[in-house]
Amino acid sequence: MFSRRGFLAATAAVSLAPRFALANEPADVIIIGGGLSGLNAALILREQGLRPIVLEAASQVGGRVRTHQTAEGPIDVGASQIGRSYARVLDACWRYKLKLIPEDRDLLTFGTHYKGAWIDNATWESNPLNKCVGEERKIAPMMLGSRLLGKYNPLKELDDWLNPKFADLDISLRSLMQRHGHSEQAIELASLSAPGIGIDETSILRMWQEETRGALDRKFGAPPPAGESERLHPFGEQHHRDLVNGLTSTSNIEGGCHLLPAAMAADLGDVVRLNKHVAAIDLTDKSGTVRCTDGSTYKGRFIISAVPFTLLRKVKITGAPGGAAAQAIAQMPYANTARVYMHVEPFWLEDGLPPSFNSDGPLGMFWAIDNHKGTGIHRAMIVMVGRRAAEISQRDPAQVVPFLVDELARLRPASAGKVKVATYKDWARDPLQLGCGFSLAPGQINAFARDMNKPWQVMHFAGEHTRRTDFGMESAMESGERAALEVLTRAG
Ligand SMILES: Cc1cc2nc3c(=O)[nH]c(=O)nc-3n(C[C@H](O)[C@H](O)[C@H](O)COP(=O)(O)OP(=O)(O)OC[C@H]3O[C@@H](n4cnc5c(N)ncnc54)[C@H](O)[C@@H]3O)c2cc1C
């Protein structure tokens, strides 16, 4: 949240400051990227009297907030879930009169397909395939990663993940589990459900950042009904429909989440320029000049980069001082997710297996989403993350969906002919994203994450990857707010 006193001071200073002359039109701050972070920075700067211009490479704003219009209606293929503690996102939704609706995504019972067999989670402890030892044996196979992460998470404050006192924990989940003497099978099972890129590729401090923020979200509202507090799925939780301050635990935007960035851009009017792909940035200590692939140039007293580092590393930047940001831009890894959105007839009534399931094969997860009627058409998703998502991105795109539908039919023959695919999205293949979200490898928090947001000359950094305390869409808004405040502080 920005401080009112700080804002008033900044506003007073800004109103006295001369406007900076630009190449073709007056603007003070050039913002690269029209996702939530860039749009939020622009709204704050404009509100405080500066003239921003947002350059967005795509023909629409929103970035990873994306809604596909399908024959089955709008489907959010990027962000969709809004938590009760999303102060900035909720504020923006209310400001633009967007209708928040309770999330209609209750996950049906999950099963596990592991080593070619269907596992009953309730009897897993005594299953001959269970080679775990001690307490590990009792944890459902696909819950091992998230359960152990939670067990060992020492972080209390939202920014503890960056606190040097935890520097010793900038390690992989595999190393953490080895430190605690876990079995080889427990490590293998954890690798199937570990968040981020994978058990070896992601720092647990990065994993714990999200987990600690998620715990805060759960405090906003009444405790879940008795017996429902346990997480049922490594990547999803039971959705609680009890209203607290008019909100269920997770809300969606009626009509699709893209309505939020669209409303922000409409408010900004001609501040937002579409189809402006930034190819080069030239920085001095007094100004920055940005060149787009169509030959247009924009000069600003300040620049805010609000694009993922996967894209910023393709931009030719001159006059940059290097340091932690240079390391982060060049090296920060990105996770991926690829998802098939579908409608299915409830084939689980035929085969008697749990509707949703995790598998150790290429399909990853199949999520059946309740339509609250039992027998009607259900929405469903195949969700691939981590290693599965990386592998699927290597396949011929035209073959991916048929391959996955076939794989579903191989595991669940009863699904054959009962699946209708609505849309598919692989974020690593999106040329303006090249991944679904930032990651940090073991050692990278100590190497550069603490200092990577320090401005380069007049260029400041925003985007979810520059978060300090939040997650999801809220972290993009947080980062845009921080970058705008940094600029306002210097603008006088
Ligand atoms: C599949 C998926 C599901 C998600 N689910 C949720 C959820 O349920 N809840 C939640 O809170 N969050 C969710 N998120 C996370 C959320 O979408 C992101 O954190 C947030 O939208 C990121 O915003 P951003 O502004 O940082 O970046 P982006 O949205 O990536 O915006 C960056 C923009 O920069 C543009 N750009 C790139 N290169 C250039 C260039 N050279 N020149 C000009 N423009 C450029 C891009 O086109 C893009 O519009 C999800 C994300 C994904 C991918």
Coordinates of N, CA and C in Angstrom, one line a residue, residues 205-401:
L205 N 13.4 -21.2 -0.7 CA 13.0 -19.9 -0.2 C 11.9 -19.3 -1.2
R206 N 12.1 -19.5 -2.5 CA 11.1 -19.0 -3.5 C 9.8 -19.7 -3.3
M207 N 9.9 -21.1 -3.0 CA 8.6 -21.8 -2.8 C 7.9 -21.3 -1.5
W208 N 8.8 -21.1 -0.5 CA 8.2 -20.7 0.8 C 7.6 -19.3 0.7
Q209 N 8.1 -18.4 -0.2 CA 7.5 -17.1 -0.3 C 6.0 -17.2 -0.6
E210 N 5.7 -18.1 -1.6 CA 4.3 -18.2 -2.0 C 3.5 -18.9 -0.8
E211 N 4.1 -19.9 -0.2 CA 3.4 -20.6 0.8 C 3.1 -19.7 2.0
T212 N 4.0 -18.8 2.4 CA 3.8 -17.9 3.5 C 2.7 -16.9 3.2
R213 N 2.8 -16.4 1.9 CA 1.7 -15.5 1.5 C 0.4 -16.2 1.4
G214 N 0.3 -17.4 1.0 CA -0.9 -18.2 0.9 C -1.5 -18.3 2.3
A215 N -0.7 -18.6 3.3 CA -1.2 -18.7 4.7 C -1.8 -17.4 5.2
L216 N -1.3 -16.3 4.8 CA -1.9 -15.0 5.1 C -3.3 -14.9 4.5
D217 N -3.4 -15.3 3.2 CA -4.7 -15.2 2.6 C -5.7 -16.0 3.3
R218 N -5.3 -17.2 3.8 CA -6.3 -18.0 4.5 C -6.8 -17.4 5.8
K219 N -6.0 -16.5 6.3 CA -6.5 -15.8 7.6 C -7.6 -14.8 7.4
F220 N -7.8 -14.4 6.1 CA -8.8 -13.4 5.8 C -10.1 -14.2 5.7
G221 N -10.8 -14.4 6.8 CA -12.1 -15.1 6.6 C -12.2 -16.1 7.7
A222 N -13.4 -16.8 7.8 CA -13.6 -17.7 8.8 C -12.8 -19.0 8.6
P223 N -12.5 -19.7 9.6 CA -11.7 -21.0 9.4 C -12.6 -22.0 8.6
P224 N -12.0 -22.8 7.8 CA -12.8 -23.8 7.0 C -13.6 -24.7 8.0
P225 N -14.7 -25.3 7.5 CA -15.4 -26.2 8.3 C -14.6 -27.4 8.8
A226 N -14.9 -27.9 9.9 CA -14.1 -29.0 10.5 C -13.9 -30.1 9.5
G227 N -12.7 -30.6 9.5 CA -12.4 -31.7 8.6 C -12.0 -31.3 7.2
E228 N -12.1 -30.0 6.9 CA -11.8 -29.5 5.6 C -10.5 -28.7 5.5
S229 N -9.8 -28.6 6.7 CA -8.6 -27.7 6.7 C -7.5 -28.3 6.0
E230 N -7.4 -29.6 5.9 CA -6.3 -30.3 5.2 C -6.3 -29.9 3.7
R231 N -5.2 -29.6 3.1 CA -5.1 -29.4 1.7 C -5.4 -30.8 1.0
L232 N -6.2 -30.7 0.0 CA -6.5 -32.0 -0.6 C -5.7 -32.2 -1.9
H233 N -5.0 -31.2 -2.3 CA -4.3 -31.3 -3.6 C -3.1 -30.4 -3.5
P234 N -2.0 -30.8 -4.1 CA -0.8 -30.0 -4.0 C -0.9 -28.6 -4.6
F235 N -1.8 -28.4 -5.6 CA -1.9 -27.1 -6.2 C -3.3 -26.4 -6.1
G236 N -4.1 -27.0 -5.2 CA -5.4 -26.4 -5.1 C -6.0 -26.7 -3.7
E237 N -6.9 -25.8 -3.3 CA -7.4 -26.0 -2.0 C -8.9 -26.0 -2.1
Q238 N -9.6 -26.5 -1.1 CA -11.0 -26.5 -1.1 C -11.5 -25.0 -1.1
H239 N -12.5 -24.7 -1.9 CA -13.0 -23.4 -2.0 C -14.1 -23.2 -0.9
H240 N -13.9 -22.2 0.0 CA -14.9 -22.0 1.0 C -15.9 -21.0 0.6
R241 N -17.2 -21.3 0.6 CA -18.2 -20.4 0.0 C -18.8 -19.5 1.1
D242 N -18.4 -19.7 2.3 CA -19.0 -18.8 3.3 C -18.5 -17.3 3.1
L243 N -19.4 -16.4 3.1 CA -19.1 -15.0 2.7 C -18.5 -14.3 3.9
V244 N -17.4 -13.7 3.7 CA -16.8 -12.8 4.7 C -16.6 -11.5 3.9
N245 N -17.1 -10.4 4.4 CA -17.1 -9.1 3.7 C -17.6 -9.3 2.3
G246 N -18.6 -10.1 2.1 CA -19.2 -10.3 0.8 C -18.4 -11.1 -0.2
L247 N -17.3 -11.7 0.3 CA -16.5 -12.5 -0.6 C -16.3 -14.0 -0.1
T248 N -16.4 -14.9 -1.1 CA -16.0 -16.3 -0.7 C -14.4 -16.3 -0.7
S249 N -13.9 -17.5 -0.3 CA -12.4 -17.5 -0.2 C -11.7 -17.2 -1.5
T250 N -12.3 -17.5 -2.6 CA -11.7 -17.2 -3.9 C -12.8 -16.7 -4.8
S251 N -12.5 -15.5 -5.5 CA -13.5 -14.9 -6.4 C -12.9 -14.9 -7.8
N252 N -13.8 -14.9 -8.7 CA -13.5 -14.7 -10.2 C -14.2 -13.4 -10.6
I253 N -13.8 -12.9 -11.8 CA -14.5 -11.8 -12.4 C -15.5 -12.3 -13.4
E254 N -16.7 -11.9 -13.2 CA -17.8 -12.3 -14.1 C -17.4 -11.8 -15.5
G255 N -17.4 -12.7 -16.5 CA -17.1 -12.4 -17.9 C -15.6 -12.6 -18.2
G256 N -14.8 -12.9 -17.2 CA -13.4 -13.1 -17.5 C -12.5 -12.1 -16.8
C257 N -11.3 -12.6 -16.4 CA -10.4 -11.8 -15.6 C -9.8 -10.6 -16.5
H258 N -9.8 -10.8 -17.8 CA -9.2 -9.8 -18.7 C -9.9 -8.5 -18.6
L259 N -11.2 -8.5 -18.1 CA -11.9 -7.3 -17.9 C -11.2 -6.3 -17.0
L260 N -10.4 -6.8 -16.1 CA -9.7 -5.9 -15.2 C -8.6 -5.1 -15.9
P261 N -7.6 -5.7 -16.6 CA -6.7 -4.9 -17.3 C -7.3 -4.0 -18.4
A262 N -8.4 -4.6 -19.0 CA -9.1 -3.8 -20.0 C -9.7 -2.6 -19.5
A263 N -10.2 -2.6 -18.2 CA -10.8 -1.5 -17.6 C -9.7 -0.5 -17.2
M264 N -8.6 -1.0 -16.7 CA -7.5 -0.1 -16.4 C -7.0 0.7 -17.6
A265 N -6.9 -0.1 -18.7 CA -6.4 0.6 -19.9 C -7.4 1.6 -20.5
A266 N -8.7 1.2 -20.4 CA -9.7 2.2 -20.8 C -9.6 3.5 -20.0
D267 N -9.4 3.3 -18.7 CA -9.3 4.5 -17.9 C -8.1 5.3 -18.3
L268 N -7.0 4.7 -18.7 CA -5.8 5.4 -19.1 C -5.9 6.0 -20.5
G269 N -6.8 5.5 -21.3 CA -7.0 6.1 -22.6 C -5.8 6.1 -23.5
D270 N -5.4 7.2 -24.1 CA -4.3 7.2 -25.0 C -2.9 7.1 -24.4
V271 N -2.9 6.9 -23.1 CA -1.6 6.7 -22.4 C -1.1 5.3 -22.9
V272 N -2.0 4.4 -23.2 CA -1.6 3.0 -23.6 C -1.5 2.9 -25.1
R273 N -0.3 2.5 -25.5 CA -0.1 2.3 -27.0 C 0.1 0.8 -27.2
L274 N -0.7 0.2 -28.1 CA -0.6 -1.2 -28.4 C 0.3 -1.4 -29.6
N275 N 0.7 -2.7 -29.8 CA 1.6 -3.1 -30.9 C 2.9 -2.3 -30.9
K276 N 3.4 -2.0 -29.7 CA 4.6 -1.3 -29.6 C 5.6 -2.2 -28.9
H277 N 6.4 -2.9 -29.7 CA 7.3 -3.9 -29.2 C 8.7 -3.2 -29.0
V278 N 9.1 -3.1 -27.7 CA 10.3 -2.4 -27.4 C 11.5 -3.3 -27.7
A279 N 12.4 -2.8 -28.5 CA 13.6 -3.6 -28.9 C 14.9 -3.1 -28.3
A280 N 14.9 -1.8 -28.0 CA 16.2 -1.2 -27.4 C 15.9 -0.1 -26.4
I281 N 16.8 0.0 -25.5 CA 16.7 1.1 -24.4 C 18.0 1.7 -24.3
D282 N 18.1 3.0 -24.4 CA 19.4 3.7 -24.1 C 19.2 4.6 -22.9
L283 N 20.1 4.3 -21.9 CA 19.9 5.0 -20.6 C 21.1 6.0 -20.3
T284 N 20.8 7.1 -19.7 CA 21.8 8.0 -19.2 C 21.3 8.3 -17.7
D285 N 22.0 9.1 -17.0 CA 21.6 9.4 -15.6 C 20.5 10.5 -15.7
K286 N 20.1 11.0 -16.9 CA 19.1 12.0 -16.9 C 17.8 11.6 -17.7
S287 N 17.9 10.6 -18.6 CA 16.8 10.2 -19.3 C 17.0 8.9 -20.0
G288 N 15.9 8.4 -20.5 CA 16.0 7.1 -21.2 C 15.3 7.2 -22.6
T289 N 15.8 6.6 -23.6 CA 15.2 6.6 -24.9 C 14.9 5.1 -25.3
V290 N 13.6 4.9 -25.7 CA 13.2 3.6 -26.0 C 12.9 3.5 -27.5
R291 N 13.3 2.4 -28.1 CA 13.0 2.2 -29.6 C 12.2 1.0 -29.8
C292 N 11.2 1.1 -30.6 CA 10.3 0.0 -30.8 C 10.7 -0.7 -32.2
T293 N 10.2 -1.9 -32.4 CA 10.5 -2.6 -33.6 C 9.9 -1.9 -34.9
D294 N 8.9 -1.1 -34.7 CA 8.3 -0.4 -35.8 C 9.1 0.9 -36.1
G295 N 10.2 1.2 -35.4 CA 11.0 2.4 -35.7 C 10.7 3.6 -34.8
S296 N 9.5 3.5 -34.1 CA 9.2 4.7 -33.3 C 10.1 4.8 -32.0
T297 N 10.3 6.0 -31.6 CA 11.1 6.2 -30.4 C 10.4 7.0 -29.4
Y298 N 10.6 6.8 -28.1 CA 10.0 7.5 -27.0 C 11.1 7.9 -26.0
K299 N 11.1 9.1 -25.6 CA 12.1 9.5 -24.6 C 11.4 9.9 -23.3
G300 N 11.9 9.5 -22.2 CA 11.3 9.8 -21.0 C 12.3 10.2 -19.9
R301 N 11.9 11.0 -19.0 CA 12.8 11.2 -17.9 C 13.1 10.0 -17.0
F302 N 12.0 9.2 -17.0 CA 12.2 7.9 -16.3 C 11.6 6.8 -17.2
I303 N 12.1 5.6 -17.0 CA 11.6 4.4 -17.7 C 11.2 3.4 -16.6
I304 N 10.1 2.7 -16.8 CA 9.8 1.5 -15.9 C 9.7 0.3 -16.8
S305 N 10.5 -0.7 -16.5 CA 10.4 -2.0 -17.2 C 9.4 -2.8 -16.5
A306 N 8.3 -3.2 -17.1 CA 7.3 -4.0 -16.5 C 7.1 -5.3 -17.4
V307 N 8.1 -5.8 -17.9 CA 8.1 -7.0 -18.8 C 8.8 -8.1 -18.0
P308 N 8.4 -9.3 -18.2 CA 9.2 -10.5 -17.6 C 10.7 -10.4 -18.1
F309 N 11.6 -10.9 -17.2 CA 13.0 -10.9 -17.6 C 13.3 -11.8 -18.8
T310 N 12.4 -12.8 -19.0 CA 12.5 -13.6 -20.3 C 12.5 -12.7 -21.5
L311 N 11.8 -11.6 -21.4 CA 11.6 -10.7 -22.6 C 12.6 -9.6 -22.5
L312 N 12.9 -9.1 -21.3 CA 13.8 -7.9 -21.2 C 15.2 -8.4 -21.6
R313 N 15.6 -9.6 -21.4 CA 16.9 -10.1 -21.8 C 17.1 -10.0 -23.4
K314 N 16.0 -9.9 -24.1 CA 16.1 -9.8 -25.6 C 16.1 -8.4 -26.0
V315 N 16.0 -7.4 -25.1 CA 16.0 -6.0 -25.4 C 17.5 -5.5 -25.3
K316 N 17.9 -4.8 -26.3 CA 19.3 -4.3 -26.3 C 19.3 -3.0 -25.4
I317 N 20.1 -3.1 -24.3 CA 20.1 -2.0 -23.3 C 21.5 -1.4 -23.3
T318 N 21.6 -0.2 -23.5 CA 22.9 0.5 -23.4 C 22.9 1.5 -22.3
G319 N 24.0 1.7 -21.7 CA 24.1 2.7 -20.6 C 23.7 2.1 -19.2
A320 N 23.6 0.7 -19.2 CA 23.2 0.1 -17.9 C 24.4 -0.2 -17.1
P321 N 24.2 0.0 -15.8 CA 25.4 -0.2 -14.9 C 25.8 -1.6 -14.6
G322 N 24.9 -2.6 -14.9 CA 25.2 -4.0 -14.5 C 24.8 -4.3 -13.1
G323 N 25.6 -5.2 -12.4 CA 25.2 -5.5 -11.0 C 24.2 -6.6 -10.9
A324 N 23.4 -6.6 -9.8 CA 22.5 -7.7 -9.5 C 21.4 -7.7 -10.5
A325 N 20.9 -6.6 -11.0 CA 19.8 -6.6 -12.0 C 20.3 -7.3 -13.3
A326 N 21.6 -7.0 -13.7 CA 22.1 -7.6 -14.9 C 22.1 -9.2 -14.8
Q327 N 22.5 -9.6 -13.6 CA 22.5 -11.1 -13.4 C 21.1 -11.6 -13.4
A328 N 20.2 -10.9 -12.8 CA 18.8 -11.4 -12.7 C 18.2 -11.4 -14.1
I329 N 18.4 -10.4 -14.9 CA 17.8 -10.3 -16.2 C 18.4 -11.5 -17.1
A330 N 19.7 -11.8 -17.0 CA 20.3 -12.8 -17.8 C 20.0 -14.2 -17.3
Q331 N 19.8 -14.4 -16.0 CA 19.8 -15.7 -15.5 C 18.5 -16.2 -14.8
M332 N 17.6 -15.3 -14.5 CA 16.4 -15.7 -13.8 C 15.6 -16.7 -14.6
P333 N 15.4 -17.9 -14.0 CA 14.6 -18.9 -14.8 C 13.1 -18.7 -14.6
Y334 N 12.3 -19.2 -15.6 CA 10.9 -19.0 -15.5 C 10.3 -20.4 -15.5
A335 N 9.2 -20.6 -14.7 CA 8.5 -21.8 -14.7 C 7.5 -21.8 -15.9
N336 N 6.9 -22.9 -16.1 CA 5.8 -23.0 -17.2 C 4.6 -23.7 -16.7
T337 N 3.5 -23.4 -17.3 CA 2.3 -24.3 -17.2 C 1.7 -24.4 -18.6
A338 N 1.2 -25.6 -18.9 CA 0.4 -25.8 -20.2 C -0.8 -26.5 -19.7
R339 N -2.0 -26.0 -20.3 CA -3.3 -26.5 -19.8 C -4.2 -26.7 -21.0
V340 N -4.9 -27.9 -20.9 CA -6.0 -28.1 -21.8 C -7.3 -27.9 -21.0
Y341 N -8.2 -27.0 -21.6 CA -9.5 -26.8 -20.9 C -10.5 -27.6 -21.7
M342 N -11.4 -28.3 -21.0 CA -12.3 -29.2 -21.7 C -13.6 -29.3 -21.0
H343 N -14.6 -29.9 -21.6 CA -15.8 -30.2 -21.0 C -16.0 -31.8 -21.2
V344 N -16.4 -32.4 -20.1 CA -16.4 -33.9 -20.1 C -17.8 -34.4 -19.6
E345 N -18.1 -35.5 -20.1 CA -19.2 -36.2 -19.5 C -18.6 -37.0 -18.3
P346 N -19.3 -37.2 -17.2 CA -18.7 -37.7 -16.0 C -18.4 -39.2 -16.1
F347 N -17.3 -39.5 -16.8 CA -16.9 -40.8 -17.1 C -16.5 -41.6 -15.8
W348 N -16.3 -40.9 -14.7 CA -15.9 -41.5 -13.4 C -17.1 -42.3 -12.9
L349 N -18.3 -42.0 -13.3 CA -19.5 -42.7 -12.9 C -19.4 -44.1 -13.5
E350 N -18.7 -44.2 -14.6 CA -18.6 -45.5 -15.3 C -17.4 -46.4 -14.8
D351 N -16.2 -45.7 -14.6 CA -15.1 -46.5 -14.2 C -14.9 -46.6 -12.7
G352 N -15.7 -45.8 -11.9 CA -15.6 -45.9 -10.5 C -14.4 -45.3 -9.8
L353 N -13.5 -44.7 -10.6 CA -12.3 -44.1 -10.0 C -12.6 -42.7 -9.6
P354 N -11.7 -42.1 -8.8 CA -12.0 -40.7 -8.4 C -12.0 -39.8 -9.6
P355 N -12.8 -38.8 -9.7 CA -12.9 -38.0 -10.9 C -11.6 -37.3 -11.3
S356 N -10.9 -36.7 -10.4 CA -9.7 -36.0 -10.7 C -8.5 -36.9 -10.3
F357 N -7.4 -36.7 -10.9 CA -6.2 -37.5 -10.5 C -4.9 -36.8 -10.9
N358 N -3.9 -37.3 -10.1 CA -2.5 -36.9 -10.5 C -1.9 -38.1 -11.1
S359 N -0.9 -37.9 -12.0 CA -0.2 -39.1 -12.5 C 1.3 -38.8 -12.6
D360 N 2.0 -39.8 -12.6 CA 3.5 -39.6 -12.8 C 3.9 -39.7 -14.3
G361 N 2.9 -39.7 -15.1 CA 3.1 -39.7 -16.6 C 3.1 -38.3 -17.2
P362 N 3.1 -38.2 -18.5 CA 3.1 -36.9 -19.2 C 1.9 -36.0 -18.9
L363 N 0.8 -36.6 -18.6 CA -0.4 -35.8 -18.4 C -0.4 -35.0 -17.2
G364 N 0.3 -35.3 -16.2 CA 0.4 -34.5 -15.0 C -0.9 -34.7 -14.2
M365 N -1.8 -33.7 -14.3 CA -3.0 -33.7 -13.5 C -4.2 -33.5 -14.3
F366 N -5.2 -34.3 -14.0 CA -6.5 -34.1 -14.6 C -7.5 -33.6 -13.5
W367 N -8.0 -32.4 -13.7 CA -8.9 -31.8 -12.6 C -10.3 -31.8 -13.2
A368 N -11.2 -32.5 -12.5 CA -12.6 -32.4 -12.8 C -13.2 -31.3 -11.9
I369 N -14.0 -30.5 -12.5 CA -14.5 -29.3 -11.8 C -16.0 -29.5 -11.7
D370 N -16.5 -29.5 -10.5 CA -17.9 -29.9 -10.2 C -18.9 -28.9 -10.9
N371 N -19.9 -29.4 -11.5 CA -20.9 -28.5 -12.0 C -22.1 -28.5 -11.0
H372 N -21.9 -29.1 -9.9 CA -22.9 -29.2 -8.8 C -24.2 -30.0 -9.2
K373 N -24.1 -30.7 -10.3 CA -25.3 -31.5 -10.6 C -25.0 -33.0 -10.6
G374 N -23.7 -33.3 -10.7 CA -23.4 -34.7 -10.6 C -23.3 -35.4 -12.0
T375 N -24.4 -35.4 -12.7 CA -24.4 -36.2 -13.9 C -24.2 -35.3 -15.2
G376 N -24.4 -34.0 -15.1 CA -24.3 -33.2 -16.4 C -22.9 -33.0 -16.9
I377 N -22.7 -32.2 -17.8 CA -21.4 -31.9 -18.4 C -20.6 -31.2 -17.3
H378 N -19.3 -31.6 -17.2 CA -18.4 -31.0 -16.2 C -17.3 -30.3 -16.9
R379 N -16.9 -29.2 -16.4 CA -15.6 -28.5 -16.9 C -14.4 -29.3 -16.3
A380 N -13.4 -29.4 -17.0 CA -12.2 -30.1 -16.6 C -10.9 -29.5 -17.2
M381 N -9.8 -29.7 -16.6 CA -8.5 -29.2 -17.1 C -7.5 -30.3 -17.0
I382 N -6.6 -30.4 -18.0 CA -5.4 -31.1 -17.8 C -4.3 -30.0 -17.5
V383 N -3.6 -30.2 -16.4 CA -2.6 -29.2 -16.0 C -1.3 -29.8 -15.9
M384 N -0.4 -29.2 -16.7 CA 1.0 -29.7 -16.6 C 1.9 -28.5 -16.1
V385 N 2.7 -28.9 -15.2 CA 3.7 -27.9 -14.6 C 5.0 -28.5 -14.6
G386 N 6.0 -27.8 -14.2 CA 7.4 -28.3 -14.0 C 7.9 -29.1 -15.2
R387 N 8.4 -30.3 -14.9 CA 9.1 -31.1 -15.9 C 8.1 -31.5 -17.0
R388 N 6.8 -31.8 -16.6 CA 5.8 -32.2 -17.6 C 5.5 -31.0 -18.6
A389 N 5.5 -29.8 -18.0 CA 5.2 -28.7 -18.9 C 6.4 -28.4 -19.8
A390 N 7.6 -28.6 -19.3 CA 8.8 -28.4 -20.2 C 8.8 -29.5 -21.3
E391 N 8.4 -30.7 -21.0 CA 8.4 -31.8 -22.0 C 7.4 -31.5 -23.0
I392 N 6.2 -31.1 -22.6 CA 5.1 -30.9 -23.6 C 5.4 -29.8 -24.5
S393 N 6.1 -28.8 -24.1 CA 6.5 -27.6 -24.9 C 7.4 -28.0 -26.0
Q394 N 8.1 -29.2 -25.9 CA 9.0 -29.7 -26.9 C 8.3 -30.4 -28.1
R395 N 7.0 -30.8 -27.8 CA 6.3 -31.5 -28.8 C 5.8 -30.7 -29.9
D396 N 5.4 -31.3 -31.1 CA 4.8 -30.6 -32.2 C 3.5 -30.0 -31.7
P397 N 3.3 -28.7 -31.7 CA 2.1 -28.1 -31.1 C 0.8 -28.7 -31.7
A398 N 0.8 -29.1 -32.9 CA -0.5 -29.6 -33.5 C -0.8 -31.0 -32.9
Q399 N 0.2 -31.7 -32.3 CA -0.1 -33.0 -31.8 C -0.4 -33.1 -30.3
V400 N -0.2 -31.9 -29.6 CA -0.2 -31.9 -28.2 C -1.6 -32.3 -27.7
V401 N -2.6 -31.6 -28.1 CA -4.0 -31.9 -27.6 C -4.4 -33.3 -27.9

